[in-house]
Coordinates of C-alpha atoms in Angstrom, one line a residue:
X1 CA 84.7 113.3 111.9
X2 CA 87.7 111.6 113.2
X3 CA 91.4 112.1 112.7
X4 CA 94.4 110.1 113.9
X5 CA 97.1 111.8 115.4
X6 CA 100.7 110.8 115.5
X7 CA 101.3 112.0 119.1
X8 CA 104.9 111.1 119.4
X9 CA 106.2 112.6 116.2
X10 CA 108.1 115.9 116.1
X11 CA 110.8 117.8 118.1
X12 CA 108.4 118.2 121.0
X13 CA 106.4 115.2 121.0
X14 CA 103.2 115.0 123.0
X15 CA 103.8 118.5 124.5
X16 CA 103.1 119.9 121.1
X17 CA 100.7 117.2 119.6
X18 CA 98.4 116.9 122.4
X19 CA 98.1 120.6 123.2
X20 CA 97.6 121.3 119.6
X21 CA 94.9 118.5 119.3
X22 CA 92.9 120.0 122.1
X23 CA 93.0 123.3 120.6
X24 CA 91.5 122.1 117.4
X25 CA 88.9 120.1 119.3
X26 CA 87.9 123.2 121.0
X27 CA 87.8 125.0 117.6
X28 CA 86.1 122.4 115.7
X29 CA 83.0 120.8 117.6
X30 CA 82.4 118.1 114.9
X31 CA 85.9 116.5 115.3
X32 CA 87.1 113.7 117.2
X33 CA 90.8 112.6 117.5
X34 CA 92.7 109.4 118.0
X35 CA 96.0 110.2 119.8
X36 CA 98.5 107.3 118.9
X37 CA 101.5 107.1 121.2
X38 CA 102.5 106.0 124.7
X39 CA 99.5 105.8 126.7
X40 CA 101.1 107.1 130.2
X41 CA 102.6 110.1 128.3
X42 CA 99.5 111.2 126.7
X43 CA 97.5 110.8 129.8
X44 CA 100.0 112.8 131.8
X45 CA 100.0 115.6 129.0
X46 CA 96.1 115.6 128.9
X47 CA 96.0 116.1 132.6
X48 CA 98.4 118.9 132.6
X49 CA 96.2 120.9 130.2
X50 CA 94.1 123.0 132.5
X51 CA 92.2 124.8 130.0
X52 CA 90.4 121.9 128.5
X53 CA 86.7 122.8 127.9
X54 CA 84.0 120.3 129.2
X55 CA 83.4 117.8 126.3
X56 CA 86.5 117.8 124.8
X57 CA 88.0 114.9 126.6
X58 CA 85.3 113.0 125.7
X59 CA 86.1 113.3 122.0
X60 CA 89.6 111.9 122.6
X61 CA 90.7 108.3 122.1
X62 CA 94.1 107.0 123.1
X63 CA 95.8 104.4 121.0
X64 CA 98.8 102.8 122.8
X65 CA 101.6 102.7 120.4
X66 CA 104.7 103.3 122.6
X67 CA 107.5 103.3 119.9
X68 CA 108.6 106.6 118.5
X69 CA 110.7 106.7 115.2
X70 CA 113.8 108.7 115.2
X71 CA 114.2 111.5 112.6
X72 CA 117.5 110.0 111.4
X73 CA 115.8 106.6 110.6
X74 CA 115.9 105.9 106.8
X75 CA 112.6 105.2 104.9
X76 CA 113.7 101.9 103.8
X77 CA 114.6 101.0 107.5
X78 CA 111.3 102.1 108.8
X79 CA 109.4 99.8 106.4
X80 CA 111.2 97.0 107.8
X81 CA 110.6 97.6 111.6
X82 CA 107.7 95.7 113.6
X83 CA 104.4 97.6 113.4
X84 CA 104.5 99.0 116.7
X85 CA 105.4 102.7 116.2
X86 CA 103.0 105.6 116.8
X87 CA 103.1 106.5 113.1
X88 CA 102.1 102.9 112.0
X89 CA 99.4 103.1 114.4
X90 CA 98.2 106.3 113.0
X91 CA 98.1 105.3 109.3
X92 CA 96.7 101.9 110.2
X93 CA 93.7 103.6 111.8
X94 CA 93.1 105.6 108.4
X95 CA 93.7 102.4 106.4
X96 CA 91.1 100.4 108.3
X97 CA 88.5 103.3 108.3
X98 CA 88.7 104.1 112.0
X99 CA 89.7 107.6 111.1
X100 CA 89.2 109.8 108.1
X101 CA 92.8 111.5 108.0
X102 CA 95.7 111.7 109.8
X103 CA 98.5 114.4 111.1
X104 CA 102.1 113.6 112.0
X105 CA 105.2 115.8 112.5
X106 CA 107.5 112.9 111.9
X107 CA 110.2 112.7 109.4
X108 CA 108.9 113.3 105.8
X109 CA 110.6 110.7 103.9
X110 CA 109.5 108.0 106.6
X111 CA 106.0 109.4 106.6
X112 CA 105.7 109.3 102.6
X113 CA 107.1 105.8 102.5
X114 CA 104.8 104.3 105.1
X115 CA 101.9 106.2 103.7
X116 CA 102.3 105.0 100.3
X117 CA 102.5 101.5 101.4
X118 CA 99.6 101.6 104.1
X119 CA 97.0 103.8 102.2
X120 CA 98.3 103.4 98.4
X121 CA 98.1 106.1 95.8
X122 CA 95.1 107.3 93.6
X123 CA 95.0 105.2 90.4
X124 CA 96.6 107.3 87.4
X125 CA 99.2 109.1 89.9
X126 CA 102.9 107.7 90.0
X127 CA 104.0 110.0 92.6
X128 CA 102.7 112.2 95.4
X129 CA 103.5 115.7 95.7
X130 CA 103.5 117.6 99.0
X131 CA 101.7 120.9 99.0
X132 CA 101.2 123.8 101.3
X133 CA 99.6 127.2 101.0
X134 CA 101.6 130.4 101.3
X135 CA 100.0 134.0 101.6
X136 CA 99.6 136.1 98.4
X137 CA 98.4 139.6 97.7
X138 CA 94.9 140.7 98.3
X139 CA 94.2 138.5 101.4
X140 CA 94.6 135.3 99.2
X141 CA 97.1 132.4 98.9
X142 CA 98.8 130.3 96.5
X143 CA 99.4 126.5 96.7
X144 CA 103.0 125.7 95.9
X145 CA 104.1 122.0 95.2
X146 CA 106.1 120.0 95.2
X147 CA 108.0 120.9 98.6
X148 CA 110.3 117.9 98.9
X149 CA 108.7 114.5 98.1
X150 CA 110.3 114.4 94.8
X151 CA 113.7 116.1 94.3
X152 CA 114.2 115.0 90.5
X153 CA 110.8 115.4 88.9
X154 CA 110.2 114.5 85.2
X155 CA 108.0 116.8 82.7
X156 CA 105.0 114.3 83.2
X157 CA 105.4 114.4 87.0
X158 CA 105.0 118.1 86.9
X159 CA 101.8 117.8 84.7
X160 CA 100.4 115.7 87.5
X161 CA 101.3 118.0 90.2
X162 CA 99.4 120.8 88.2
X163 CA 96.2 118.7 88.2
X164 CA 96.7 117.9 92.0
X165 CA 97.3 121.5 92.9
X166 CA 94.4 122.7 91.0
X167 CA 92.0 120.4 92.9
X168 CA 93.4 121.2 96.0
X169 CA 92.7 125.1 95.4
X170 CA 89.1 124.1 94.1
X171 CA 88.1 121.6 97.0
X172 CA 89.6 123.8 99.8
X173 CA 89.2 127.4 98.6
X174 CA 86.4 126.8 96.3
X175 CA 88.3 128.5 93.4
X176 CA 86.2 127.4 90.2
X177 CA 89.1 127.6 87.8
X178 CA 92.4 127.9 89.4
X179 CA 95.1 129.7 87.8
X180 CA 98.2 127.3 87.4
X181 CA 101.8 128.4 86.5
X182 CA 105.1 126.8 86.4
X183 CA 107.9 128.2 88.7
X184 CA 110.7 129.2 86.5
X185 CA 113.8 131.7 86.1
X186 CA 112.0 133.7 83.6
X187 CA 108.7 134.2 82.1
X188 CA 109.6 134.2 78.6
X189 CA 109.0 130.9 76.4
X190 CA 112.1 128.7 75.8
X191 CA 113.9 129.8 79.0
X192 CA 114.7 127.7 82.0
X193 CA 115.9 124.1 82.3
X194 CA 114.9 121.4 79.8
X195 CA 112.3 119.6 81.9
X196 CA 110.5 122.7 82.8
X197 CA 110.0 123.7 79.2
X198 CA 109.0 120.1 78.4
X199 CA 106.4 120.5 81.1
X200 CA 105.2 123.7 79.7
X201 CA 104.7 122.0 76.4
X202 CA 102.6 119.3 77.9
X203 CA 100.6 121.8 79.9
X204 CA 99.8 123.9 76.9
X205 CA 98.6 120.6 75.1
X206 CA 96.4 119.8 78.1
X207 CA 92.9 120.2 77.0
X208 CA 91.4 120.7 80.8
X209 CA 88.2 122.5 81.8
X210 CA 89.3 122.3 85.4
X211 CA 92.1 124.9 85.5
X212 CA 93.7 127.6 83.5
X213 CA 97.3 127.4 82.6
X214 CA 99.3 130.7 82.9
X215 CA 102.8 129.7 81.4
X216 CA 105.8 130.4 83.6
X217 CA 106.0 132.6 86.8
X218 CA 109.2 133.8 88.5
X219 CA 109.7 133.8 92.4
X220 CA 108.1 137.1 93.1
X221 CA 104.8 135.8 91.4
X222 CA 104.2 133.3 94.2
X223 CA 103.1 136.2 96.5
X224 CA 101.4 138.4 93.9
X225 CA 98.1 137.0 93.9
X226 CA 97.9 136.4 89.9
X227 CA 98.0 132.5 90.3
X228 CA 96.5 130.1 92.6
X229 CA 98.9 127.1 92.1
X230 CA 102.8 127.3 91.5
X231 CA 104.4 124.0 90.2
X232 CA 108.1 123.0 90.6
X233 CA 110.3 120.1 91.8
X234 CA 110.8 119.2 95.4
X235 CA 114.1 121.0 95.8
X236 CA 113.2 124.2 94.3
X237 CA 109.7 124.3 96.1
X238 CA 111.4 123.4 99.5
X239 CA 113.9 126.1 99.1
X240 CA 111.3 128.8 98.1
X241 CA 109.0 127.9 101.1
X242 CA 111.7 128.0 103.7
X243 CA 113.1 131.2 102.3
X244 CA 109.7 132.8 102.4
X245 CA 109.1 131.8 105.8
X246 CA 112.5 133.0 107.0
X247 CA 111.8 136.5 105.5
X248 CA 108.6 136.8 107.3
X249 CA 110.3 136.2 110.5
X250 CA 113.0 138.6 109.8
X251 CA 110.3 141.3 108.9
X252 CA 108.4 140.8 112.1
X253 CA 111.6 140.9 114.2
X254 CA 112.8 144.1 112.3
X255 CA 109.6 145.8 112.8
X256 CA 109.6 145.1 116.5
X257 CA 113.2 146.4 116.9
X258 CA 112.2 149.7 114.9
X259 CA 109.6 150.6 117.3
X260 CA 111.7 150.0 120.4
X261 CA 114.6 152.3 119.0
X262 CA 113.5 155.4 120.7
X263 CA 110.9 156.9 123.2
X264 CA 109.1 158.4 120.2
X265 CA 109.1 155.2 118.2
X266 CA 107.7 153.4 121.5
X267 CA 104.9 155.8 121.7
X268 CA 104.1 155.3 117.9
X269 CA 104.1 151.5 118.5
X270 CA 101.2 151.8 121.0
X271 CA 99.1 153.4 118.2
X272 CA 100.2 151.1 115.7
X273 CA 99.7 147.9 117.9
X274 CA 96.4 146.7 116.4
X275 CA 98.0 146.9 112.7
X276 CA 101.1 145.2 113.9
X277 CA 99.0 142.4 115.6
X278 CA 96.9 141.9 112.4
X279 CA 100.1 141.8 110.3
X280 CA 101.5 139.0 112.6
X281 CA 98.2 137.2 112.4
X282 CA 98.1 137.2 108.8
X283 CA 101.6 136.2 108.0
X284 CA 102.5 134.2 110.8
X285 CA 104.2 131.0 109.4
X286 CA 102.4 129.2 112.3
X287 CA 99.0 129.8 110.7
X288 CA 100.2 128.0 107.4
X289 CA 101.7 124.9 109.2
X290 CA 100.8 121.7 107.5
X291 CA 101.6 120.4 104.1
X292 CA 99.5 117.8 102.3
X293 CA 101.1 114.9 100.4
X294 CA 98.7 114.8 97.4
X295 CA 97.9 111.7 95.4
X296 CA 97.4 109.3 98.4
X297 CA 94.1 107.6 98.6
X298 CA 93.4 109.2 102.1
X299 CA 94.0 112.6 103.7
X300 CA 97.4 112.9 105.3
X301 CA 98.9 116.1 106.6
X302 CA 102.4 116.6 107.3
X303 CA 103.3 119.4 110.4
X304 CA 106.6 120.8 110.6
X305 CA 109.0 118.9 113.0
X306 CA 109.6 122.1 115.0
X307 CA 106.0 123.2 115.2
X308 CA 104.8 124.4 118.4
X309 CA 101.3 123.5 120.1
X310 CA 99.7 126.2 118.2
X311 CA 101.3 125.2 114.9
X312 CA 100.3 121.7 115.4
X313 CA 96.7 122.8 115.9
X314 CA 96.8 124.5 112.6
X315 CA 97.9 121.3 110.9
X316 CA 95.0 119.4 112.6
X317 CA 92.6 122.3 111.3
X318 CA 94.0 122.0 107.9
X319 CA 93.4 118.0 107.9
X320 CA 89.9 118.7 108.9
X321 CA 89.3 121.2 106.1
X322 CA 90.8 118.7 103.6
X323 CA 88.3 115.9 104.7
X324 CA 85.4 118.3 104.8
X325 CA 86.2 119.2 101.2
X326 CA 86.5 115.6 100.2
X327 CA 89.8 116.5 98.5
X328 CA 91.1 113.1 97.9
X329 CA 87.7 111.8 96.5
X330 CA 87.3 114.7 94.2
X331 CA 91.1 114.3 93.0
X332 CA 90.5 110.7 92.3
X333 CA 87.2 111.6 90.3
X334 CA 88.7 114.3 88.3
X335 CA 91.7 112.2 87.4
X336 CA 89.4 109.4 86.4
X337 CA 87.4 111.8 84.2
X338 CA 90.6 113.0 82.5
X339 CA 91.5 109.3 81.7
X340 CA 88.3 108.5 80.1
X341 CA 87.9 111.9 78.3

């Protein structure tokens, strides 16, 4: 398998993208990567990584694309620029079949606009939706979408998001019949804004063998483990995701401060260290880095722009998992079956 990497995107550029790609290569023996960016910078970064295992460098190919698109660039302006950027080279490698999917930490709007133009949408879908997994009770996780690709979604778009999210849970996590719900201000019928209530009516009319619709769910239900997919518009999803990440970071910080409060608590922290380490591993937002623009014909994963080397490595692993699970192909097949049913 081969993934194309936009090595110039994000706040840290090659320092995070190259190191994260190397970490993913070390963890995934079947993976090869195309690093798209300024050749000299990428080669210098590879030389600075001293822990590279034997055989990893042989699975890296550099595509010289020296232009880095600024985060302040508008999507419309990006589409008019010459095809010399690292993001364009990354998407072009996927479009031409030289890579099975790609990862970028660049600006979300620019990535979505260029990906739609170069890769195209799955037939039957009018809008892509960005989805990611969040931790849920019982060592499970819940897929939340949309996270910002669509700020003003119509009821029919929310219906499509439900289908896409269900396919994500089935292809990546192997959930036979994903439990899908609409994120709302209440669980009672006829509550919430009009488009959410209309989407609820559409989903209740849906005769679908691929998922179970559970109606409305409130914010606390995202982490309860009772659903596998939560559907909402882009603004609501983005606020929910960022709030959850900030809360987890606050809890870790407060726990650490509590154990340093006195000599007695510091002694207790020695005994509790294994449990604290497990807590950090399970709920660290870094492990959940990587959001998927669903609806595109090929696998694209959006990493946080502020992701560290470790965080970007998890985004690469997510792209690898989606390609292995044949997510885009299964989503296209499911939608085609629904249209002909």
